[in-house]
Tab-separated table of C-alpha atoms in Angstrom:
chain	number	residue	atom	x	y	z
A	1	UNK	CA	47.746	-25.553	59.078
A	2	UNK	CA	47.004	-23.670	56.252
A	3	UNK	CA	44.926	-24.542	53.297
A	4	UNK	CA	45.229	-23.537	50.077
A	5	UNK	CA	41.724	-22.310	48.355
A	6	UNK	CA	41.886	-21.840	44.947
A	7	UNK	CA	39.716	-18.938	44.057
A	8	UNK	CA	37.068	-19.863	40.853
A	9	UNK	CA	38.180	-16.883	38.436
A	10	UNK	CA	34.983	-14.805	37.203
A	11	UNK	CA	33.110	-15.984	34.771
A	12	UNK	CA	33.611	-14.642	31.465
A	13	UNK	CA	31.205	-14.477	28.150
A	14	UNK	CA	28.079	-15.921	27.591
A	15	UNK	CA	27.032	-19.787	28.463
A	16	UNK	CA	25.788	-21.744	25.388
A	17	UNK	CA	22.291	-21.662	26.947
A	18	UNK	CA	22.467	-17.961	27.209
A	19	UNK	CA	23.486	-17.290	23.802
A	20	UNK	CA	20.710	-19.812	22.397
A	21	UNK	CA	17.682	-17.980	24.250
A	22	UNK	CA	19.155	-14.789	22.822
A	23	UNK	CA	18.968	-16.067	19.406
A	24	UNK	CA	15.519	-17.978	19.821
A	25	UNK	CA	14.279	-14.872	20.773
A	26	UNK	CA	15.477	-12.062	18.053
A	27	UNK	CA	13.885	-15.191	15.893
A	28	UNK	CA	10.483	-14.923	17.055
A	29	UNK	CA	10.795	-11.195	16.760
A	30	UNK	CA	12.160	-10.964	13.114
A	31	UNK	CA	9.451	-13.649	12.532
A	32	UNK	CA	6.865	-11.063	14.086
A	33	UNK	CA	8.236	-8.017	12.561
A	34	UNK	CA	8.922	-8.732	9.102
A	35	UNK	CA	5.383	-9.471	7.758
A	36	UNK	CA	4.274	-6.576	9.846
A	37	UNK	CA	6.778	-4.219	7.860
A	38	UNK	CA	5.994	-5.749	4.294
A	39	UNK	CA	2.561	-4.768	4.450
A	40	UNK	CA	3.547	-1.292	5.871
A	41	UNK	CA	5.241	-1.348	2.610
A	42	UNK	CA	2.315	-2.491	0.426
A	43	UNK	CA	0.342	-0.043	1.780
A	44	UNK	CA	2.678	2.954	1.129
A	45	UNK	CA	2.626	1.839	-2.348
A	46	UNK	CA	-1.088	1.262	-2.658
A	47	UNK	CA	-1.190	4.980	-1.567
A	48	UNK	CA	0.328	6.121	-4.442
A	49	UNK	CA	-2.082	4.932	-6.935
A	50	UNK	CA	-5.213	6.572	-4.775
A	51	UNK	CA	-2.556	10.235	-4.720
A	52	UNK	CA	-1.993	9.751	-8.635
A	53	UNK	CA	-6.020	9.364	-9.206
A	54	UNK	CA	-6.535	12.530	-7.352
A	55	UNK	CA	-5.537	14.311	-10.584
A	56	UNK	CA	-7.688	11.622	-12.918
A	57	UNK	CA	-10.779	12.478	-10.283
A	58	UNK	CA	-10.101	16.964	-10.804
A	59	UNK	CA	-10.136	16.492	-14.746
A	60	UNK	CA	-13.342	14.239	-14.510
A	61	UNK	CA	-15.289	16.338	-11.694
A	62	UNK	CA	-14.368	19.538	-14.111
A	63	UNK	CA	-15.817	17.807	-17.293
A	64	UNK	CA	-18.896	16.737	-15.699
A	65	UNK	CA	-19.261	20.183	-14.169
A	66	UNK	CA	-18.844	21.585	-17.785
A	67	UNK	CA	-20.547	18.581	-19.698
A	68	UNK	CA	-22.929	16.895	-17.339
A	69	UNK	CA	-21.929	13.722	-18.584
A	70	UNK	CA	-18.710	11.693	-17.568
A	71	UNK	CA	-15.975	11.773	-19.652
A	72	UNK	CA	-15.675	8.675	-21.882
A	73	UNK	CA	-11.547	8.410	-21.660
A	74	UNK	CA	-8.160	10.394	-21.017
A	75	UNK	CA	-8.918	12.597	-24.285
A	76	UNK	CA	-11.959	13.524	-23.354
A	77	UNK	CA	-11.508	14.347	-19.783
A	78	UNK	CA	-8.754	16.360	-20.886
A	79	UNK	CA	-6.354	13.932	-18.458
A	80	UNK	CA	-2.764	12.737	-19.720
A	81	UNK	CA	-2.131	9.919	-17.673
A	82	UNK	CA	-0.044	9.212	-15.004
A	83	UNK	CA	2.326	6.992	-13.862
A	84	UNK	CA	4.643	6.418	-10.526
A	85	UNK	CA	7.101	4.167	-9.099
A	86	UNK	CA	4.450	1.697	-8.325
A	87	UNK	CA	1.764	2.508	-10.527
A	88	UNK	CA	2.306	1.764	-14.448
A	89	UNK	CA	-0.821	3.592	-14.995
A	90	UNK	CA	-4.294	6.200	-14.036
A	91	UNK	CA	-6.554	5.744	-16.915
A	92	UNK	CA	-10.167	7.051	-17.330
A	93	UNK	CA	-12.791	5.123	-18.907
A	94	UNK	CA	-16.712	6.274	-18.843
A	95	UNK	CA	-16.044	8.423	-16.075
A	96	UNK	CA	-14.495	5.502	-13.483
A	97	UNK	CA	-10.792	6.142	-12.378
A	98	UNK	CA	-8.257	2.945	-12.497
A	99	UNK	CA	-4.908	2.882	-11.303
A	100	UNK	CA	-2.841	-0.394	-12.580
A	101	UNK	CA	-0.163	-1.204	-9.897
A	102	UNK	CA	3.101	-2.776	-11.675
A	103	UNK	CA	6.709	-1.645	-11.901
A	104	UNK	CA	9.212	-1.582	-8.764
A	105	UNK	CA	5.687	-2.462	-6.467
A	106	UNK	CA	5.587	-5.279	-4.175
A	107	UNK	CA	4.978	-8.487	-5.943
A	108	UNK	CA	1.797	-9.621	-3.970
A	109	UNK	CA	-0.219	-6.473	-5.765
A	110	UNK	CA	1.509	-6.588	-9.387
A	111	UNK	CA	-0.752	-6.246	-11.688
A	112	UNK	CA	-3.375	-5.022	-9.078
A	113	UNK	CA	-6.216	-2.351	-9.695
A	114	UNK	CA	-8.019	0.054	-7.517
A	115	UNK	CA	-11.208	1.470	-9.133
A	116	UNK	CA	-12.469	5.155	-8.142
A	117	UNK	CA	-16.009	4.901	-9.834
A	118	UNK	CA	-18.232	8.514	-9.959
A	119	UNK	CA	-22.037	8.657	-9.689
A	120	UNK	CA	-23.851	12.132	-9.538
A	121	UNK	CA	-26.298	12.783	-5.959
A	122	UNK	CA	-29.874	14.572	-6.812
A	123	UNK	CA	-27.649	17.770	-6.432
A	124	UNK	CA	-25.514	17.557	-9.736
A	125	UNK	CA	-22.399	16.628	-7.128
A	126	UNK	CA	-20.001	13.565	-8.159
A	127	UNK	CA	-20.046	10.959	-5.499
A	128	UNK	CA	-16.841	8.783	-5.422
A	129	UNK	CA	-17.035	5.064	-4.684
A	130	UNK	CA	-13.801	3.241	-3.941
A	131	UNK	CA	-13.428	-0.352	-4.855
A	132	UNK	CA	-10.134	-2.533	-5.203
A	133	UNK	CA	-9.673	-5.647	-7.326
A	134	UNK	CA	-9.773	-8.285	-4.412
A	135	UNK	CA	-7.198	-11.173	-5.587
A	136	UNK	CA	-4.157	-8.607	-5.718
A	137	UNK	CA	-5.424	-5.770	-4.022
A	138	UNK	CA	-7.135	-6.435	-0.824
A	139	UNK	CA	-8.903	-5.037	2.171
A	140	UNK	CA	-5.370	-4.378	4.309
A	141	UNK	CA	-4.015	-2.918	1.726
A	142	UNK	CA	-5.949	-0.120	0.772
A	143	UNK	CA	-6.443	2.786	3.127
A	144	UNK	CA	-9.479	3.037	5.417
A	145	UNK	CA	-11.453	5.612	3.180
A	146	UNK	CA	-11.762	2.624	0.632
A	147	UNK	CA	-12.933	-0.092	3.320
């Protein structure tokens, strides 16, 4: 006698239980990623209001080289301005150094200010101070010479 065994063909695809742990977990890591990448983002965009100041802090350290006073705006530091992507404006006022974030930035620092503020050491050398508005600009936003 003979019996007939019918062979279970090979499974094919993914179970339903399979495919739903897959998707739980690219979840979790989207949901872990993509807050982690925005404020990589911010950051890079913070940056470019402390690399357009760089020119702002040049004109004032040359004026109160010059001077020894600190300039009392753009005019009289000799400074034009600048402006970026993310930064509607650098301007100078007694000597301090703002950059006004606004334009194509990240909406959580629109409108946001970092301050670079100058005070003179015994030697006649400008000492910079970094300081950040604190409701759009925060602490993890700014980079660690500003902490």
């Amino acid at each position: 006698m003979k019996l007939n065994t019918i062979k279970a063909g090979a499974q094919k695809g993914f179970t339903l239980i399979e495919l739903m742990i897959t998707v739980a977990i690219v979840g979790i890591l989207a949901a872990v990623a993509l807050p982690a990448y925005q404020d990589y983002t911010i950051r890079a965009q913070v940056s470019e209001g402390f690399t357009l100041a760089e020119g702002a802090k040049t004109a004032v350290s040359e004026y109160f080289a010059n001077a020894g006073s600190l300039p009392a705006d753009n005019t009289a530091a000799n400074y034009a301005g600048a402006t970026g992507k993310y930064t509607t404006g650098v301007a100078v006022a007694n000597g301090a150094i703002t950059a006004t974030y606004g334009g194509a930035v990240n909406t959580k620092i629109a409108g946001g200010t970092i301050t670079l503020t100058p005070t003179a050491d015994a030697s006649g050398t400008l000492i910079w101070a970094c300081s950040y508005d604190g409701s759009k600009v925060v602490q993890k936003y700014v980079p660690s010479s500003c902490k």
